[in-house]
PDB file of C-alpha atoms in Angstrom:
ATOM      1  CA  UNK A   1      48.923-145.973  73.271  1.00 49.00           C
ATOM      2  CA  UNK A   2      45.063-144.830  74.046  1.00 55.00           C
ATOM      3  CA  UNK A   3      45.759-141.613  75.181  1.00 62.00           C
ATOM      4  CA  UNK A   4      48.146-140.717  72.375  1.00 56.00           C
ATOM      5  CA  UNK A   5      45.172-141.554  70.030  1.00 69.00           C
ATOM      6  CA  UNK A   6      42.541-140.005  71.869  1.00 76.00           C
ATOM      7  CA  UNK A   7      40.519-137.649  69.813  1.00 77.00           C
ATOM      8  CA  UNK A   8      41.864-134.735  72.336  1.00 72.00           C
ATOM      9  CA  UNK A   9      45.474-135.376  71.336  1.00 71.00           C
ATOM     10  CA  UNK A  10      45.393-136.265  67.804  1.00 75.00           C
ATOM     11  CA  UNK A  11      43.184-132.280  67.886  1.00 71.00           C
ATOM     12  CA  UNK A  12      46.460-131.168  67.941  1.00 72.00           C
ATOM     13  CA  UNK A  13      47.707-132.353  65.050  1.00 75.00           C
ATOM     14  CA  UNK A  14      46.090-130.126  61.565  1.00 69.00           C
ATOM     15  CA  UNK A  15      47.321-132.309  59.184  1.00 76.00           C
ATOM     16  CA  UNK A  16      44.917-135.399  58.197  1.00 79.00           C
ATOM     17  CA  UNK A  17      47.909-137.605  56.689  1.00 80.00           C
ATOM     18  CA  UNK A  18      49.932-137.644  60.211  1.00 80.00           C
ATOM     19  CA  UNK A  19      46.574-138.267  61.829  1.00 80.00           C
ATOM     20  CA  UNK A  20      45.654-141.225  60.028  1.00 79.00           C
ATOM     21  CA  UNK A  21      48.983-142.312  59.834  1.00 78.00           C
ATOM     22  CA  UNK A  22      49.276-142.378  63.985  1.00 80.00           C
ATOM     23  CA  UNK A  23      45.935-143.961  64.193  1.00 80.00           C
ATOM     24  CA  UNK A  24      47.214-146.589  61.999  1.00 77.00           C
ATOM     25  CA  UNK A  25      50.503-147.385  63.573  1.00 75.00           C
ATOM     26  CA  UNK A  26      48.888-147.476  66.850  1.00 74.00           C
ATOM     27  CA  UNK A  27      46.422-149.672  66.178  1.00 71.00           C
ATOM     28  CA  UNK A  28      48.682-152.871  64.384  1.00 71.00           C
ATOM     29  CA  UNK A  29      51.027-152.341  67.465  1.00 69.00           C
ATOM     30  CA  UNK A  30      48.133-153.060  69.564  1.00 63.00           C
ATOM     31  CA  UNK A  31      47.337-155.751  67.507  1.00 56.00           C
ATOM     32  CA  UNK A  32      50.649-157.572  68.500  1.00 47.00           C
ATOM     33  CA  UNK A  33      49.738-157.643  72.162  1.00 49.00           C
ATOM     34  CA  UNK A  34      46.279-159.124  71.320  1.00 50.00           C
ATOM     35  CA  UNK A  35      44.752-162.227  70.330  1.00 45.00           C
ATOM     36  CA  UNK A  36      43.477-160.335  67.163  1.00 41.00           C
ATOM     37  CA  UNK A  37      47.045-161.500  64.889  1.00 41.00           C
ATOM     38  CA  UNK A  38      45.878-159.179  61.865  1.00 40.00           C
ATOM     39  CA  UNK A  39      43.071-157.202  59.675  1.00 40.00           C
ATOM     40  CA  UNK A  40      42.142-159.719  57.470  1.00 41.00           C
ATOM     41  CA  UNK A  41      39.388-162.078  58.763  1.00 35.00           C
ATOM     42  CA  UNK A  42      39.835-166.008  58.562  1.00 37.00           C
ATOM     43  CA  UNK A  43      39.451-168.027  55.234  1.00 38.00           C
ATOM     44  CA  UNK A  44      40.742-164.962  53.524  1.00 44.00           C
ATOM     45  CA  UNK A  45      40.836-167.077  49.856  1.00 57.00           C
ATOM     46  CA  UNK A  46      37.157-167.609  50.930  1.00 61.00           C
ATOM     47  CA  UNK A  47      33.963-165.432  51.006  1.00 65.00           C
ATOM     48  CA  UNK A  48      30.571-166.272  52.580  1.00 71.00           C
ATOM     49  CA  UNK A  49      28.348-168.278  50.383  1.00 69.00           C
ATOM     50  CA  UNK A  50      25.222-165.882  48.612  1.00 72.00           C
ATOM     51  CA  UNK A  51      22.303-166.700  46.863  1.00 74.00           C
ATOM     52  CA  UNK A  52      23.129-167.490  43.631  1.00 68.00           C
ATOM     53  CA  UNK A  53      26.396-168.567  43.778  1.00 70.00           C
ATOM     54  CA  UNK A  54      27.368-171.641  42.208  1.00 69.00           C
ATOM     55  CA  UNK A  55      26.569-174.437  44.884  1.00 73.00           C
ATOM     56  CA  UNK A  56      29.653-176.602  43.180  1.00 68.00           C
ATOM     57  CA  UNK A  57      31.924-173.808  44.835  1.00 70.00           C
ATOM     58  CA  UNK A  58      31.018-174.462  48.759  1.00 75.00           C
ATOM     59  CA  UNK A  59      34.286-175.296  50.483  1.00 71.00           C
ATOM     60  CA  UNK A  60      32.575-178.287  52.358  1.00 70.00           C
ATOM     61  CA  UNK A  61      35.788-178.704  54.692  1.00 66.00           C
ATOM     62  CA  UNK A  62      35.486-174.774  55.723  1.00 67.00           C
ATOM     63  CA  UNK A  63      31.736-175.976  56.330  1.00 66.00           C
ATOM     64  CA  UNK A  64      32.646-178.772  58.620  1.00 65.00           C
ATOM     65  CA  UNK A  65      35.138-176.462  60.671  1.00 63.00           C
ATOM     66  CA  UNK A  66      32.940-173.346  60.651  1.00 71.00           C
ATOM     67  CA  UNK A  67      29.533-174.652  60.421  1.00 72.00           C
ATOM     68  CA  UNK A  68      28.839-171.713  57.820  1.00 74.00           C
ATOM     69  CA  UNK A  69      29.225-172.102  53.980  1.00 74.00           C
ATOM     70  CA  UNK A  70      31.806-170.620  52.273  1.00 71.00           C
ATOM     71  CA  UNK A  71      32.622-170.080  48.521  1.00 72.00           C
ATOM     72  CA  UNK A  72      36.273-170.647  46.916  1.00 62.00           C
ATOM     73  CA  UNK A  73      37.639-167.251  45.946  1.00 57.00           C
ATOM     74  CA  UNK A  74      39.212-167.047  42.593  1.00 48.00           C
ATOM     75  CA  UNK A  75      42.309-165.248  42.337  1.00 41.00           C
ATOM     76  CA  UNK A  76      40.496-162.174  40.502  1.00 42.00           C
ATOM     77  CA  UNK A  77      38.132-162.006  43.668  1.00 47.00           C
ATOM     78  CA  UNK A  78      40.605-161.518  46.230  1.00 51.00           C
ATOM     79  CA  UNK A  79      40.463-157.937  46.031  1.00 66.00           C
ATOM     80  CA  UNK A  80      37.977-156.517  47.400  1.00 80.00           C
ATOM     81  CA  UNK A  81      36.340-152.600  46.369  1.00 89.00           C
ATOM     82  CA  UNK A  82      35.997-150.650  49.192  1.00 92.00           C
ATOM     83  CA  UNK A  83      34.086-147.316  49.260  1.00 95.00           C
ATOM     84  CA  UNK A  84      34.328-144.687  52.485  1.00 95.00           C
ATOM     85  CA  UNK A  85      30.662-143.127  52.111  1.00 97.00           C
ATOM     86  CA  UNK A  86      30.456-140.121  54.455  1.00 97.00           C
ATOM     87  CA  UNK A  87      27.781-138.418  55.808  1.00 96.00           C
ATOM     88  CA  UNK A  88      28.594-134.619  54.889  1.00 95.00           C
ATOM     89  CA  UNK A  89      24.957-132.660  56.598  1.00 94.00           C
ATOM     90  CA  UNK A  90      25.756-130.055  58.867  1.00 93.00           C
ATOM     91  CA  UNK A  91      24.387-132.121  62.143  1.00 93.00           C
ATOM     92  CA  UNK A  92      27.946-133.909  61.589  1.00 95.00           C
ATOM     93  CA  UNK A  93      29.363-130.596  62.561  1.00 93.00           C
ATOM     94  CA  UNK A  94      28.194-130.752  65.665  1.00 91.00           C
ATOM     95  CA  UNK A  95      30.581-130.524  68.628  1.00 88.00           C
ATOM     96  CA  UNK A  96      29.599-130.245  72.642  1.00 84.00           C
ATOM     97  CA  UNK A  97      32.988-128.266  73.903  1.00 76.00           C
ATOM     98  CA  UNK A  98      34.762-127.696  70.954  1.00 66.00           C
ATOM     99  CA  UNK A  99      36.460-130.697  70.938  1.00 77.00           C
ATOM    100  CA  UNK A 100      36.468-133.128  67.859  1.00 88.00           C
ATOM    101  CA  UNK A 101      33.222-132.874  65.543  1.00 94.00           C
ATOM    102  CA  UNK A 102      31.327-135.929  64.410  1.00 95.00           C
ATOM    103  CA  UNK A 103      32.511-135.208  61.061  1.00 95.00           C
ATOM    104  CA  UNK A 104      36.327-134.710  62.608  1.00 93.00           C
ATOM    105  CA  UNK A 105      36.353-138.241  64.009  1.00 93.00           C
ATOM    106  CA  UNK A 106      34.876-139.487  61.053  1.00 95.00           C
ATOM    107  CA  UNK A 107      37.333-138.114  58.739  1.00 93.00           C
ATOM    108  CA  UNK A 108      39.822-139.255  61.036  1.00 90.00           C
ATOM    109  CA  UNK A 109      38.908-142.838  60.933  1.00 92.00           C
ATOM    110  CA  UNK A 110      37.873-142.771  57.302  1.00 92.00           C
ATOM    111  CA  UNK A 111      41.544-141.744  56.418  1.00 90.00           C
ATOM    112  CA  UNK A 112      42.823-144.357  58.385  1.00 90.00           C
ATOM    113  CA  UNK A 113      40.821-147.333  56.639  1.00 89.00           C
ATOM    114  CA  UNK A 114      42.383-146.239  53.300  1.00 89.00           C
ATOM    115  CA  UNK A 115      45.722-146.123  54.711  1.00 86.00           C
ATOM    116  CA  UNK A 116      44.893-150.225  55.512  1.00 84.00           C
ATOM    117  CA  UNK A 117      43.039-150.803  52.702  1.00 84.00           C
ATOM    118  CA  UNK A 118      46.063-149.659  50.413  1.00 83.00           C
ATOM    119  CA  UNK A 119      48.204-151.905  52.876  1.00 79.00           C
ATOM    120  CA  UNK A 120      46.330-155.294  51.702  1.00 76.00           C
ATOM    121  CA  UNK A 121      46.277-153.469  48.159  1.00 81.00           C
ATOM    122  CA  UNK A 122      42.822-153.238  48.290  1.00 86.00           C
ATOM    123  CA  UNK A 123      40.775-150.787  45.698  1.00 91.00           C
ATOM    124  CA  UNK A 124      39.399-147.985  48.314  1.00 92.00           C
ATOM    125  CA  UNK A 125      37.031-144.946  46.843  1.00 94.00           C
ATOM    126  CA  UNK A 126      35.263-141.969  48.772  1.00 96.00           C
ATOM    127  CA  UNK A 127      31.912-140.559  48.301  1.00 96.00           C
ATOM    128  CA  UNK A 128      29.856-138.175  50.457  1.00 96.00           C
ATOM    129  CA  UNK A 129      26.405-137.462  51.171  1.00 95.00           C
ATOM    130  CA  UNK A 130      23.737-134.665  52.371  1.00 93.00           C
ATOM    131  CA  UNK A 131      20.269-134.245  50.528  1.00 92.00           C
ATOM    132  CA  UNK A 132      22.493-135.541  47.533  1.00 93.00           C
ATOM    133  CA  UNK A 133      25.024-138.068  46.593  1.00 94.00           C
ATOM    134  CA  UNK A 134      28.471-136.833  45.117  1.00 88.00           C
ATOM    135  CA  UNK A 135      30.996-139.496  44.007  1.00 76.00           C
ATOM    136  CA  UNK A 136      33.921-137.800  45.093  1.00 80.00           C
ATOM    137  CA  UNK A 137      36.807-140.466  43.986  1.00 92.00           C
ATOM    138  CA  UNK A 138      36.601-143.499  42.040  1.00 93.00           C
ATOM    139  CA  UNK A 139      37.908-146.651  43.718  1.00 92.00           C
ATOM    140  CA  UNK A 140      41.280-147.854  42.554  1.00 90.00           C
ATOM    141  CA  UNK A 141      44.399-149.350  44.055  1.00 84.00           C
ATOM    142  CA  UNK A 142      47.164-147.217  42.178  1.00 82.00           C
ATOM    143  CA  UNK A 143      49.796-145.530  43.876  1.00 78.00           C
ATOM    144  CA  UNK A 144      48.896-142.252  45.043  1.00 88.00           C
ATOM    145  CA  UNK A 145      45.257-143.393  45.975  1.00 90.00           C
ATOM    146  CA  UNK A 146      45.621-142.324  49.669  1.00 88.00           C
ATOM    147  CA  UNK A 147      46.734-139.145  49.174  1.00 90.00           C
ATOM    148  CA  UNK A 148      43.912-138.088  46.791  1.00 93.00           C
ATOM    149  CA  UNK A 149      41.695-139.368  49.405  1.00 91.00           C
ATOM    150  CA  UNK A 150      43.065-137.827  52.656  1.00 90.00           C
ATOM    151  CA  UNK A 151      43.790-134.662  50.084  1.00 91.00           C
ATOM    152  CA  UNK A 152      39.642-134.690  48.902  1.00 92.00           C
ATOM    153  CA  UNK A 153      38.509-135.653  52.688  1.00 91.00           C
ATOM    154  CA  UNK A 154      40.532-132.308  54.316  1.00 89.00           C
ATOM    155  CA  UNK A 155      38.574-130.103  51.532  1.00 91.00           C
ATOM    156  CA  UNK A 156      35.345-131.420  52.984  1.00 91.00           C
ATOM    157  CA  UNK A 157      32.957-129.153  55.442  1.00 92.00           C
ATOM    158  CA  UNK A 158      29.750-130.633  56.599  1.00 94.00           C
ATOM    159  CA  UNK A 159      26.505-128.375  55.057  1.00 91.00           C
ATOM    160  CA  UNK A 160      23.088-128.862  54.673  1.00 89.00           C
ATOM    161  CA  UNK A 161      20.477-130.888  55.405  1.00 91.00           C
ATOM    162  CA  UNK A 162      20.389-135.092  55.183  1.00 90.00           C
ATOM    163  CA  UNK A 163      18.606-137.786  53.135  1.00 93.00           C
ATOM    164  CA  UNK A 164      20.705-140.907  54.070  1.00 94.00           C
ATOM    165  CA  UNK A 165      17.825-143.054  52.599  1.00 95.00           C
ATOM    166  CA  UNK A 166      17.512-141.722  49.062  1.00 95.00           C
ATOM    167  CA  UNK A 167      21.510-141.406  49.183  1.00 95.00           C
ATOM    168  CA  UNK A 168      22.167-144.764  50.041  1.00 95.00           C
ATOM    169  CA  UNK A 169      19.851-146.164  47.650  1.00 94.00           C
ATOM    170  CA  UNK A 170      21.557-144.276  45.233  1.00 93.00           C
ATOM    171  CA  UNK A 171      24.830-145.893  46.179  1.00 94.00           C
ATOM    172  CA  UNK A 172      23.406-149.310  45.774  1.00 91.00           C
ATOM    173  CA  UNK A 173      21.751-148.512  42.390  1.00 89.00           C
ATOM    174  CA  UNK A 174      25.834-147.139  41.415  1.00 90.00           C
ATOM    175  CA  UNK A 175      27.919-149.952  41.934  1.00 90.00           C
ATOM    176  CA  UNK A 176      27.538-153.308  40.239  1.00 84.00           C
ATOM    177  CA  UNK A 177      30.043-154.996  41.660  1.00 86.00           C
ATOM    178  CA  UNK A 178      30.498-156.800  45.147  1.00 88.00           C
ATOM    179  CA  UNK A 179      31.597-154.136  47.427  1.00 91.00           C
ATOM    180  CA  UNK A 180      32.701-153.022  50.953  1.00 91.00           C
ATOM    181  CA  UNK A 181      30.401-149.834  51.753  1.00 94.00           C
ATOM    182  CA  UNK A 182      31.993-148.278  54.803  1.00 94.00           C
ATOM    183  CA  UNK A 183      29.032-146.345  56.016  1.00 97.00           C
ATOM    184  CA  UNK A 184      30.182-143.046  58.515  1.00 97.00           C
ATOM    185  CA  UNK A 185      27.210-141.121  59.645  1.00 97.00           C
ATOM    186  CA  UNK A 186      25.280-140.111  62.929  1.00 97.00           C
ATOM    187  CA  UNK A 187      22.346-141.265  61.067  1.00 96.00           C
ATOM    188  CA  UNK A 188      19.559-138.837  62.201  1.00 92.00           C
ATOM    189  CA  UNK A 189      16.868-139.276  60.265  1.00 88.00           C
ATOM    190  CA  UNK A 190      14.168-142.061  59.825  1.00 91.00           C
ATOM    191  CA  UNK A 191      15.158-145.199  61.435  1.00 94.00           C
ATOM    192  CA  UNK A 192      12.784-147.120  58.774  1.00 96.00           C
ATOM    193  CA  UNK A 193      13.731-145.144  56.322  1.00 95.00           C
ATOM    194  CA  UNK A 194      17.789-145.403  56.799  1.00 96.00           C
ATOM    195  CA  UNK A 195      17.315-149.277  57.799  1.00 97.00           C
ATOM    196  CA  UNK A 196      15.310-150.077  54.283  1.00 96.00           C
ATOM    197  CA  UNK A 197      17.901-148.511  52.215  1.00 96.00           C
ATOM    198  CA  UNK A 198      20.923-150.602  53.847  1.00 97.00           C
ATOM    199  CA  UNK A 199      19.103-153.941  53.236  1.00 96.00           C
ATOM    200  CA  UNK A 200      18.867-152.370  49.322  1.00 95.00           C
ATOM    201  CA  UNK A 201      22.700-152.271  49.777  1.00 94.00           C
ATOM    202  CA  UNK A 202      22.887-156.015  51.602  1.00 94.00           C
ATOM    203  CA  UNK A 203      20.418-157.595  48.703  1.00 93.00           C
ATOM    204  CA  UNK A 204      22.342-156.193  45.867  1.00 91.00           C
ATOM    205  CA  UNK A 205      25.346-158.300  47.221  1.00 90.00           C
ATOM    206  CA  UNK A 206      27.240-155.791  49.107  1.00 92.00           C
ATOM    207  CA  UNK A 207      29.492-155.926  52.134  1.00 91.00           C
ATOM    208  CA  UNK A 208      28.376-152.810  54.721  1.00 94.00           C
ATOM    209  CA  UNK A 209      29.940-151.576  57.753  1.00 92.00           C
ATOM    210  CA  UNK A 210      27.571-148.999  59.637  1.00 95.00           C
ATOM    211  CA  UNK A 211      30.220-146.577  61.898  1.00 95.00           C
ATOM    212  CA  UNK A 212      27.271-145.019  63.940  1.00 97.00           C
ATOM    213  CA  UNK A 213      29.270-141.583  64.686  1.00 96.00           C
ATOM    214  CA  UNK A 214      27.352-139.508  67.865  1.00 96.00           C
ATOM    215  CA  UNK A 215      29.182-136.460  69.937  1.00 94.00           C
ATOM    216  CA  UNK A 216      30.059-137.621  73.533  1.00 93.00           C
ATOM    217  CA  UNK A 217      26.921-135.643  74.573  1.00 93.00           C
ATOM    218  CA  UNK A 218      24.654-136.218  72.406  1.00 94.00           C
ATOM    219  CA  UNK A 219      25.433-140.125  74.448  1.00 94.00           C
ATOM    220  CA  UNK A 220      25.736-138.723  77.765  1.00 92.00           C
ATOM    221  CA  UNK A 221      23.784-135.662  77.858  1.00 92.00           C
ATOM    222  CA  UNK A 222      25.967-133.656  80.459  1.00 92.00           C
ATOM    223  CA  UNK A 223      23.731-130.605  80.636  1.00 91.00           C
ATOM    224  CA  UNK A 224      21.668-129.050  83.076  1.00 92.00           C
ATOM    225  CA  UNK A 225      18.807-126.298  84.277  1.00 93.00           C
ATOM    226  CA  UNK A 226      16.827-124.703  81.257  1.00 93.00           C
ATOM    227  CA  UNK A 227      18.525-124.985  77.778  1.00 90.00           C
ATOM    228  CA  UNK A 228      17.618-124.091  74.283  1.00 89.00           C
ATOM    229  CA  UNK A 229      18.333-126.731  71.351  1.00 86.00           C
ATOM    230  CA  UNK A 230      18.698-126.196  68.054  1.00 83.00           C
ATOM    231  CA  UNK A 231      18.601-128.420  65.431  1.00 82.00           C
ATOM    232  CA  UNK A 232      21.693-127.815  63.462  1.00 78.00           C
ATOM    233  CA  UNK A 233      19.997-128.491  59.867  1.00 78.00           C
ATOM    234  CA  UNK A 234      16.203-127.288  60.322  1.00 82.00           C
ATOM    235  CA  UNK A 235      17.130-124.046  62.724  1.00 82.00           C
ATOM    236  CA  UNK A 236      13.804-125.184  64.766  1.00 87.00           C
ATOM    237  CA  UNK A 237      14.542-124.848  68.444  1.00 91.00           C
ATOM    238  CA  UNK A 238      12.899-126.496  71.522  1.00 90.00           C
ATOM    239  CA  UNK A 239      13.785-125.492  75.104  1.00 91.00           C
ATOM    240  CA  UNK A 240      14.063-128.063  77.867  1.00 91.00           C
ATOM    241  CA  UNK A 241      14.836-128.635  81.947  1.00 92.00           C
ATOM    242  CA  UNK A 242      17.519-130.865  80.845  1.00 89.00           C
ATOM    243  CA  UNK A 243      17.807-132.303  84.662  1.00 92.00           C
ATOM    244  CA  UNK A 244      14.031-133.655  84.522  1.00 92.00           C
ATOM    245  CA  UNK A 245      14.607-134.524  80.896  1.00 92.00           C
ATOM    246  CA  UNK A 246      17.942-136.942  81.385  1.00 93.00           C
ATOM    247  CA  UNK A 247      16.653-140.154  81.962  1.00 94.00           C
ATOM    248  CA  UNK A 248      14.031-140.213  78.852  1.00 95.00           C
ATOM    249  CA  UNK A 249      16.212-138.468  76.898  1.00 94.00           C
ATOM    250  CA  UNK A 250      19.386-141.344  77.513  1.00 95.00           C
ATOM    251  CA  UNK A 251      16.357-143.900  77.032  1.00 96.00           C
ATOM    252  CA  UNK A 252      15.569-142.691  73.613  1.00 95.00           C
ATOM    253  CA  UNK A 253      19.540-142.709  72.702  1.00 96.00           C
ATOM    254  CA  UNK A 254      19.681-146.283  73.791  1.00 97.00           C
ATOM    255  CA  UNK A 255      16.779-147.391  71.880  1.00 97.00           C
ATOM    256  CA  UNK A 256      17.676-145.359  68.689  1.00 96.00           C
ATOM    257  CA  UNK A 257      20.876-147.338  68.284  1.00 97.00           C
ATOM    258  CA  UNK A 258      19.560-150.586  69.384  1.00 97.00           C
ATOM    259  CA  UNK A 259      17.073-149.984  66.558  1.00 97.00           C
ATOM    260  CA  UNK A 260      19.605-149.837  64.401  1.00 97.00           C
ATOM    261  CA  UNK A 261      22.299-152.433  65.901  1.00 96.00           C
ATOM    262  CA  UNK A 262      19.084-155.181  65.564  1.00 97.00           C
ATOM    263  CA  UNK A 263      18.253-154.260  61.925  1.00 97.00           C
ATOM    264  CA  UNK A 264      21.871-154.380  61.114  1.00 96.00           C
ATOM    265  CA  UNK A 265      22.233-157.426  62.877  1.00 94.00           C
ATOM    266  CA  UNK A 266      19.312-159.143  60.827  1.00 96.00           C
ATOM    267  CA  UNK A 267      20.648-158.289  57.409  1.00 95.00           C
ATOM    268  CA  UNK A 268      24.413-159.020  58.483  1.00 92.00           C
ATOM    269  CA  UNK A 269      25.699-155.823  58.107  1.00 94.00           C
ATOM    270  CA  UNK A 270      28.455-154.722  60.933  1.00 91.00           C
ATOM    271  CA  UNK A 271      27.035-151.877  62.895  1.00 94.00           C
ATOM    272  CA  UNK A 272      30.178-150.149  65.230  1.00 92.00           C
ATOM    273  CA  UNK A 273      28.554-147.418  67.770  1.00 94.00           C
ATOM    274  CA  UNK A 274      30.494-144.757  68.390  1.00 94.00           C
ATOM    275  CA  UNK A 275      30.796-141.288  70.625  1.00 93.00           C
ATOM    276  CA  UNK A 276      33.811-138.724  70.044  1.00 93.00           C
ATOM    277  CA  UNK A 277      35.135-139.562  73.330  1.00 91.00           C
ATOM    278  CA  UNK A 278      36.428-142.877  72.021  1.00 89.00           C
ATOM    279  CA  UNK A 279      39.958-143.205  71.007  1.00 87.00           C
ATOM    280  CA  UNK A 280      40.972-144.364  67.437  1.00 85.00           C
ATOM    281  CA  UNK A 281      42.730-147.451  67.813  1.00 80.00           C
ATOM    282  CA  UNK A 282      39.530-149.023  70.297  1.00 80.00           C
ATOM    283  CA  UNK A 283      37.354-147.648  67.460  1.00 81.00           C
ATOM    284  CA  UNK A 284      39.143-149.836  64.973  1.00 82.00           C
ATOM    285  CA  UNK A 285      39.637-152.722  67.447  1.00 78.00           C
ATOM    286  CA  UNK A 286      35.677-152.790  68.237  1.00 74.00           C
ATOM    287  CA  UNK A 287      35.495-152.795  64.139  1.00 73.00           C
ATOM    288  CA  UNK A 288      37.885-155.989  63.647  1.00 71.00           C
ATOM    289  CA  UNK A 289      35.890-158.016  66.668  1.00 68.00           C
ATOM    290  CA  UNK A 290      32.774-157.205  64.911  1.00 62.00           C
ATOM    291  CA  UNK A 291      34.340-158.638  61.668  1.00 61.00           C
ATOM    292  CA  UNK A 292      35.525-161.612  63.339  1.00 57.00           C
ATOM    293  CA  UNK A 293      32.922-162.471  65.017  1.00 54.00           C
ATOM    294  CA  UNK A 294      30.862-162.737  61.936  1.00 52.00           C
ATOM    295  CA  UNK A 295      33.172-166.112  60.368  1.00 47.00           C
TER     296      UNK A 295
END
């Protein structure tokens, strides 16, 4: 099943709908043949306890079997909003050898989150971002929902420069109710910066999955003897021995998303690295452990 969701083969296909709707089949067949029986995460009439919830609500016997506190969901609260927030500069165009962008796989994956989302009848909207914020679709559960949003996500093309900070603060200022923010960027720009406006997002109550999107080079960095860079949203350029420059250059990578994976870590938020080498359905799969893992 991972080849025939590879990025490579699914390439192939133009249309976004039979994309997403491969990725999704593929990945709940996997799902049969693993110990992962299903999308929704244990206790699913329960939610983590927050400050300021009603103490009188813990679930004291989920406590005792879990050793974490959990709140009784009322029936209104079973729902949960999700919004697909996607990172629209033009560095998210970026592609190594014309094989899947950033903002390809992205799309990709996006698509097929609303197609599961709508499956648990979940509300699912879509917003983008560059040096501004643009709510694109408002979240709602109705019939129809996925195909405004795969039909709004195909008229997308990545442009312009990137303020994920400002953006995301925005998106926490926006919505006042508890939320799943689906988060789909590369995430080049200040570390500090990017990190302080996703614990904005995790203190106003919301739920946040960080899809850390990079090209399969910009990971590996298969390149060699003098070559010119360009920085796909500045135009600046810097010219390097890329054999002598490897090993620092890998370093940094690693440290850049472990910068990110700790910070996540600390505020709870699920952070899901990703390269465009990766195949769909162990993109979802590493997505689902994460969630797991957190109850």
């Amino acid at each position: 099943m991972t080849d025939s969701l590879s990025p490579e083969t699914l390439q192939q296909i133009q249309r976004l709908d039979l994309r997403a709707r491969m990725i999704v089949r593929g990945f709940l067949q996997g799902l049969h043949s693993s110990p992962h029986q299903g999308f929704s995460v244990q206790f699913s009439d329960h939610r983590r306890y927050d400050p300021g919830d009603d103490p009188k609500r813990i679930d004291w016997l989920a406590y005792a079997k879990t050793d974490k506190y959990y709140v009784k969901r009322y029936e209104a609260e079973t729902n949960l909003t999700g919004y697909l927030v996607l990172d629209l500069s033009k560095s998210m165009g970026f592609t190594h050898r014309q094989s899947m962008t950033k903002f390809e796989y992205a799309t990709c994956l996006a698509a097929s989150l609303a197609y599961l989302m709508t499956m648990q009848q979940d509300p699912v909207g879509l917003m983008t971002f560059a040096e501004k914020l643009n709510a694109v679709l408002p979240a709602r559960s109705r019939r129809g929902q996925v195909a405004d949003c795969l039909a709004a996500l195909s008229r997308l093309t990545p442009d312009g420069q990137t303020d994920i900070a400002t953006c995301v603060t925005q998106v926490a200022a926006m919505l006042k109710q508890h939320t799943l923010i689906m988060l789909f960027s590369d995430l080049l720009g200040s570390p500090e910066s990017t990190i302080a406006s996703l614990a904005q997002l995790r203190h106003a109550g919301h739920d946040v999955i960080v899809f850390h999107i990079l090209d399969e080079a910009e990971v590996h960095f298969p390149y060699h003897g003098q070559i010119e860079f360009e920085d796909p949203e500045t135009g600046e350029t810097v010219s390097v021995d890329a054999d002598a420059f490897r090993a620092d250059y890998i370093d940094q990578i690693e440290d850049f998303r472990r910068e990110h994976e700790r910070a996540c870590h600390q505020l709870r938020i699920d952070y899901v690295p990703l390269d465009t080498s990766m195949p769909f359905d162990k993109a979802l799969t590493e997505y689902l452990q994460q969630r797991q893992s957190r109850f």
